[in-house]
């Protein structure tokens, strides 16, 4: 196993903690802007922390903030959740030979920029064993900004399971962040599956020059 994998997992666990608002009702635009500011501040603190950051020591010393797209309320959407109760664990492709186990939790259907979209949402088998993270959900995706303002390898969203009986989930693309591999090739990062290629641009969240 790659020597950076344990650190990458710790970073993933901390990202899961920021998903706590993902299953609540859609906030108004002012509350949303404040939530995104908190998300960005927390992310910046992690990148400055040597115990959590994927940056090298030299990069951390020069680090001030990640590049973010402007916050846009239009990229917060309510998605219909279609749960998948029959899916079996599968080995997800990563940027290395590591193949962590995930299961497809369901499919999210929504409309963005007037176009119908869908994303598969996954559940990590490893995180199911972590107390307090049993309800963590993971959405790796690509969109038309990849390599043209956002990271070419795609980005991630963290979510929490909605309450029992709920058939909707809030997707806030302003919280889209890059995999650790965008900053350090020593990490082993899930590759967004082909089924999660959006046909629209998502010009929000963390930016990247490559």
mmCIF file of C-alpha atoms in Angstrom:
data_model
loop_
_atom_site.group_PDB
_atom_site.id
_atom_site.type_symbol
_atom_site.label_atom_id
_atom_site.label_comp_id
_atom_site.label_asym_id
_atom_site.label_seq_id
_atom_site.Cartn_x
_atom_site.Cartn_y
_atom_site.Cartn_z
ATOM 1 C CA UNK A 1 0.000 0.000 0.000
ATOM 2 C CA UNK A 2 1.193 3.491 -0.812
ATOM 3 C CA UNK A 3 2.825 5.140 2.196
ATOM 4 C CA UNK A 4 0.492 8.148 1.931
ATOM 5 C CA UNK A 5 -2.745 6.169 2.090
ATOM 6 C CA UNK A 6 -3.245 6.398 5.904
ATOM 7 C CA UNK A 7 -2.846 10.184 5.758
ATOM 8 C CA UNK A 8 -5.224 10.363 2.813
ATOM 9 C CA UNK A 9 -7.814 8.433 4.796
ATOM 10 C CA UNK A 10 -7.487 10.835 7.724
ATOM 11 C CA UNK A 11 -8.047 13.748 5.329
ATOM 12 C CA UNK A 12 -11.115 11.978 3.946
ATOM 13 C CA UNK A 13 -12.499 11.510 7.464
ATOM 14 C CA UNK A 14 -12.130 15.207 8.171
ATOM 15 C CA UNK A 15 -13.860 16.031 4.874
ATOM 16 C CA UNK A 16 -16.786 13.870 5.975
ATOM 17 C CA UNK A 17 -17.277 16.055 9.027
ATOM 18 C CA UNK A 18 -17.961 19.018 6.743
ATOM 19 C CA UNK A 19 -20.900 17.257 5.112
ATOM 20 C CA UNK A 20 -23.132 17.724 8.143
ATOM 21 C CA UNK A 21 -25.410 20.279 6.428
ATOM 22 C CA UNK A 22 -25.834 18.283 3.230
ATOM 23 C CA UNK A 23 -29.087 16.568 4.182
ATOM 24 C CA UNK A 24 -30.892 19.601 5.636
ATOM 25 C CA UNK A 25 -33.408 21.809 3.836
ATOM 26 C CA UNK A 26 -32.129 24.177 1.196
ATOM 27 C CA UNK A 27 -30.770 27.298 2.985
ATOM 28 C CA UNK A 28 -31.518 30.817 1.799
ATOM 29 C CA UNK A 29 -28.810 32.607 -0.185
ATOM 30 C CA UNK A 30 -27.357 34.523 2.785
ATOM 31 C CA UNK A 31 -27.187 31.452 5.035
ATOM 32 C CA UNK A 32 -25.720 29.502 2.154
ATOM 33 C CA UNK A 33 -22.927 32.027 1.584
ATOM 34 C CA UNK A 34 -22.023 31.829 5.280
ATOM 35 C CA UNK A 35 -21.953 28.025 5.187
ATOM 36 C CA UNK A 36 -19.661 28.072 2.165
ATOM 37 C CA UNK A 37 -17.343 30.531 3.908
ATOM 38 C CA UNK A 38 -17.078 28.144 6.864
ATOM 39 C CA UNK A 39 -16.370 25.263 4.487
ATOM 40 C CA UNK A 40 -13.601 27.231 2.763
ATOM 41 C CA UNK A 41 -12.057 28.368 6.051
ATOM 42 C CA UNK A 42 -12.019 24.816 7.398
ATOM 43 C CA UNK A 43 -10.484 23.513 4.194
ATOM 44 C CA UNK A 44 -7.775 26.173 4.305
ATOM 45 C CA UNK A 45 -7.001 25.281 7.932
ATOM 46 C CA UNK A 46 -6.537 21.648 6.977
ATOM 47 C CA UNK A 47 -4.157 22.548 4.179
ATOM 48 C CA UNK A 48 -2.078 24.597 6.600
ATOM 49 C CA UNK A 49 -2.008 21.765 9.169
ATOM 50 C CA UNK A 50 0.962 19.400 8.646
ATOM 51 C CA UNK A 51 -1.034 16.503 10.142
ATOM 52 C CA UNK A 52 -3.788 16.794 7.528
ATOM 53 C CA UNK A 53 -2.364 18.648 4.547
ATOM 54 C CA UNK A 54 -1.377 16.948 1.281
ATOM 55 C CA UNK A 55 1.061 19.816 0.660
ATOM 56 C CA UNK A 56 4.817 19.516 1.120
ATOM 57 C CA UNK A 57 6.513 21.453 3.913
ATOM 58 C CA UNK A 58 7.704 24.100 1.458
ATOM 59 C CA UNK A 59 4.236 24.438 -0.061
ATOM 60 C CA UNK A 60 2.640 24.776 3.368
ATOM 61 C CA UNK A 61 5.056 27.533 4.293
ATOM 62 C CA UNK A 62 3.955 29.537 1.258
ATOM 63 C CA UNK A 63 0.285 28.566 1.553
ATOM 64 C CA UNK A 64 -2.333 31.246 2.232
ATOM 65 C CA UNK A 65 -5.542 29.952 0.646
ATOM 66 C CA UNK A 66 -6.853 27.543 -1.923
ATOM 67 C CA UNK A 67 -8.227 29.080 -5.120
ATOM 68 C CA UNK A 68 -12.024 29.054 -5.069
ATOM 69 C CA UNK A 69 -14.552 29.921 -7.714
ATOM 70 C CA UNK A 70 -17.009 32.649 -6.656
ATOM 71 C CA UNK A 71 -19.874 31.279 -4.583
ATOM 72 C CA UNK A 72 -23.007 30.797 -6.692
ATOM 73 C CA UNK A 73 -26.335 29.940 -5.118
ATOM 74 C CA UNK A 74 -27.601 28.562 -8.442
ATOM 75 C CA UNK A 75 -25.323 25.549 -7.946
ATOM 76 C CA UNK A 76 -27.193 24.360 -4.867
ATOM 77 C CA UNK A 77 -29.834 21.893 -6.012
ATOM 78 C CA UNK A 78 -32.342 19.523 -4.489
ATOM 79 C CA UNK A 79 -31.814 16.073 -5.948
ATOM 80 C CA UNK A 80 -34.216 13.170 -6.004
ATOM 81 C CA UNK A 81 -32.612 10.171 -4.312
ATOM 82 C CA UNK A 82 -33.294 6.705 -5.683
ATOM 83 C CA UNK A 83 -31.789 4.266 -3.207
ATOM 84 C CA UNK A 84 -30.203 1.034 -4.455
ATOM 85 C CA UNK A 85 -30.826 -1.773 -1.987
ATOM 86 C CA UNK A 86 -29.436 -4.519 -4.239
ATOM 87 C CA UNK A 87 -25.927 -3.247 -4.961
ATOM 88 C CA UNK A 88 -22.938 -5.293 -3.875
ATOM 89 C CA UNK A 89 -19.516 -3.970 -2.780
ATOM 90 C CA UNK A 90 -17.123 -3.361 -5.655
ATOM 91 C CA UNK A 91 -13.472 -2.386 -5.965
ATOM 92 C CA UNK A 92 -13.303 1.265 -7.014
ATOM 93 C CA UNK A 93 -10.544 2.355 -9.373
ATOM 94 C CA UNK A 94 -7.995 4.752 -7.878
ATOM 95 C CA UNK A 95 -4.943 6.641 -9.086
ATOM 96 C CA UNK A 96 -2.786 3.715 -7.864
ATOM 97 C CA UNK A 97 -3.186 -0.050 -7.688
ATOM 98 C CA UNK A 98 -5.205 0.277 -4.468
ATOM 99 C CA UNK A 99 -8.844 -0.778 -4.882
ATOM 100 C CA UNK A 100 -10.965 0.224 -1.862
ATOM 101 C CA UNK A 101 -14.410 -1.296 -1.503
ATOM 102 C CA UNK A 102 -17.509 0.820 -2.069
ATOM 103 C CA UNK A 103 -21.155 0.110 -2.691
ATOM 104 C CA UNK A 104 -23.559 2.173 -4.742
ATOM 105 C CA UNK A 105 -25.957 3.741 -2.264
ATOM 106 C CA UNK A 106 -28.210 5.171 -4.931
ATOM 107 C CA UNK A 107 -28.666 7.644 -7.741
ATOM 108 C CA UNK A 108 -29.250 11.391 -7.500
ATOM 109 C CA UNK A 109 -31.385 13.007 -10.204
ATOM 110 C CA UNK A 110 -31.612 16.762 -10.566
ATOM 111 C CA UNK A 111 -31.819 19.642 -13.022
ATOM 112 C CA UNK A 112 -28.944 22.087 -13.457
ATOM 113 C CA UNK A 113 -28.802 24.899 -15.997
ATOM 114 C CA UNK A 114 -32.008 23.569 -17.468
ATOM 115 C CA UNK A 115 -30.526 20.129 -18.128
ATOM 116 C CA UNK A 116 -31.451 16.863 -16.445
ATOM 117 C CA UNK A 117 -28.451 15.303 -14.697
ATOM 118 C CA UNK A 118 -27.750 12.234 -12.609
ATOM 119 C CA UNK A 119 -24.941 11.176 -10.284
ATOM 120 C CA UNK A 120 -24.306 7.917 -8.497
ATOM 121 C CA UNK A 121 -23.615 8.253 -4.780
ATOM 122 C CA UNK A 122 -21.394 5.728 -3.019
ATOM 123 C CA UNK A 123 -20.781 4.395 0.464
ATOM 124 C CA UNK A 124 -17.287 3.450 1.634
ATOM 125 C CA UNK A 125 -17.114 -0.005 3.201
ATOM 126 C CA UNK A 126 -14.104 1.121 5.263
ATOM 127 C CA UNK A 127 -15.982 4.109 6.704
ATOM 128 C CA UNK A 128 -18.911 1.902 7.653
ATOM 129 C CA UNK A 129 -16.585 0.553 10.348
ATOM 130 C CA UNK A 130 -15.733 4.033 11.675
ATOM 131 C CA UNK A 131 -17.973 5.162 14.576
ATOM 132 C CA UNK A 132 -19.873 8.298 13.630
ATOM 133 C CA UNK A 133 -19.222 7.914 9.904
ATOM 134 C CA UNK A 134 -21.666 5.146 9.083
ATOM 135 C CA UNK A 135 -23.864 7.648 7.243
ATOM 136 C CA UNK A 136 -21.080 9.183 5.137
ATOM 137 C CA UNK A 137 -21.752 9.296 1.384
ATOM 138 C CA UNK A 138 -19.290 10.044 -1.398
ATOM 139 C CA UNK A 139 -19.866 11.593 -4.840
ATOM 140 C CA UNK A 140 -16.836 11.706 -7.173
ATOM 141 C CA UNK A 141 -17.667 13.507 -10.418
ATOM 142 C CA UNK A 142 -16.326 15.183 -13.507
ATOM 143 C CA UNK A 143 -17.777 18.116 -15.461
ATOM 144 C CA UNK A 144 -16.962 20.419 -18.364
ATOM 145 C CA UNK A 145 -14.598 22.607 -16.295
ATOM 146 C CA UNK A 146 -12.088 19.784 -15.729
ATOM 147 C CA UNK A 147 -8.741 20.877 -17.099
ATOM 148 C CA UNK A 148 -10.240 24.302 -17.847
ATOM 149 C CA UNK A 149 -10.378 25.911 -14.416
ATOM 150 C CA UNK A 150 -10.880 22.867 -12.215
ATOM 151 C CA UNK A 151 -8.722 19.785 -11.623
ATOM 152 C CA UNK A 152 -8.518 17.569 -14.682
ATOM 153 C CA UNK A 153 -9.073 14.390 -12.701
ATOM 154 C CA UNK A 154 -12.447 15.479 -11.323
ATOM 155 C CA UNK A 155 -13.641 16.568 -7.896
ATOM 156 C CA UNK A 156 -15.466 15.191 -4.878
ATOM 157 C CA UNK A 157 -18.539 15.996 -2.805
ATOM 158 C CA UNK A 158 -19.196 14.664 0.705
ATOM 159 C CA UNK A 159 -22.741 14.024 1.873
ATOM 160 C CA UNK A 160 -24.620 12.496 4.766
ATOM 161 C CA UNK A 161 -27.534 10.108 4.452
ATOM 162 C CA UNK A 162 -30.899 11.857 4.592
ATOM 163 C CA UNK A 163 -33.402 10.980 7.334
ATOM 164 C CA UNK A 164 -35.244 7.680 6.968
ATOM 165 C CA UNK A 165 -38.092 8.003 4.507
ATOM 166 C CA UNK A 166 -36.648 11.075 2.787
ATOM 167 C CA UNK A 167 -36.332 10.922 -0.982
ATOM 168 C CA UNK A 168 -34.351 14.144 -1.530
ATOM 169 C CA UNK A 169 -30.811 15.269 -0.853
ATOM 170 C CA UNK A 170 -29.225 18.708 -1.181
ATOM 171 C CA UNK A 171 -26.242 18.926 -3.519
ATOM 172 C CA UNK A 172 -24.062 21.997 -3.020
ATOM 173 C CA UNK A 173 -21.418 22.076 -5.725
ATOM 174 C CA UNK A 174 -19.844 25.102 -4.011
ATOM 175 C CA UNK A 175 -18.362 22.478 -1.666
ATOM 176 C CA UNK A 176 -16.699 20.508 -4.457
ATOM 177 C CA UNK A 177 -13.059 19.884 -3.584
ATOM 178 C CA UNK A 178 -10.058 18.292 -5.259
ATOM 179 C CA UNK A 179 -8.679 14.846 -4.441
ATOM 180 C CA UNK A 180 -5.379 14.793 -2.588
ATOM 181 C CA UNK A 181 -3.706 13.630 -5.804
ATOM 182 C CA UNK A 182 -4.208 17.101 -7.241
ATOM 183 C CA UNK A 183 -1.508 18.291 -4.816
ATOM 184 C CA UNK A 184 0.627 15.226 -4.184
ATOM 185 C CA UNK A 185 0.939 12.174 -6.435
ATOM 186 C CA UNK A 186 1.866 10.062 -3.424
ATOM 187 C CA UNK A 187 -1.796 9.747 -2.524
ATOM 188 C CA UNK A 188 -4.175 7.057 -3.724
ATOM 189 C CA UNK A 189 -7.426 8.693 -4.819
ATOM 190 C CA UNK A 190 -10.698 7.288 -6.187
ATOM 191 C CA UNK A 191 -11.222 8.032 -9.878
ATOM 192 C CA UNK A 192 -14.717 9.335 -10.731
ATOM 193 C CA UNK A 193 -16.565 6.542 -12.554
ATOM 194 C CA UNK A 194 -17.733 7.124 -16.122
ATOM 195 C CA UNK A 195 -21.364 7.184 -14.957
ATOM 196 C CA UNK A 196 -20.598 10.348 -12.976
ATOM 197 C CA UNK A 197 -19.607 12.544 -15.911
ATOM 198 C CA UNK A 198 -21.832 15.623 -15.865
ATOM 199 C CA UNK A 199 -22.697 17.211 -19.199
ATOM 200 C CA UNK A 200 -22.596 20.764 -17.801
ATOM 201 C CA UNK A 201 -19.879 23.007 -16.391
ATOM 202 C CA UNK A 202 -19.644 23.379 -12.609
ATOM 203 C CA UNK A 203 -17.777 26.701 -12.131
ATOM 204 C CA UNK A 204 -17.940 26.607 -8.322
ATOM 205 C CA UNK A 205 -15.961 24.957 -5.545
ATOM 206 C CA UNK A 206 -12.189 24.549 -5.505
ATOM 207 C CA UNK A 207 -10.347 25.635 -8.629
ATOM 208 C CA UNK A 208 -7.124 24.294 -10.127
ATOM 209 C CA UNK A 209 -4.676 25.330 -12.807
ATOM 210 C CA UNK A 210 -4.212 21.750 -14.061
#
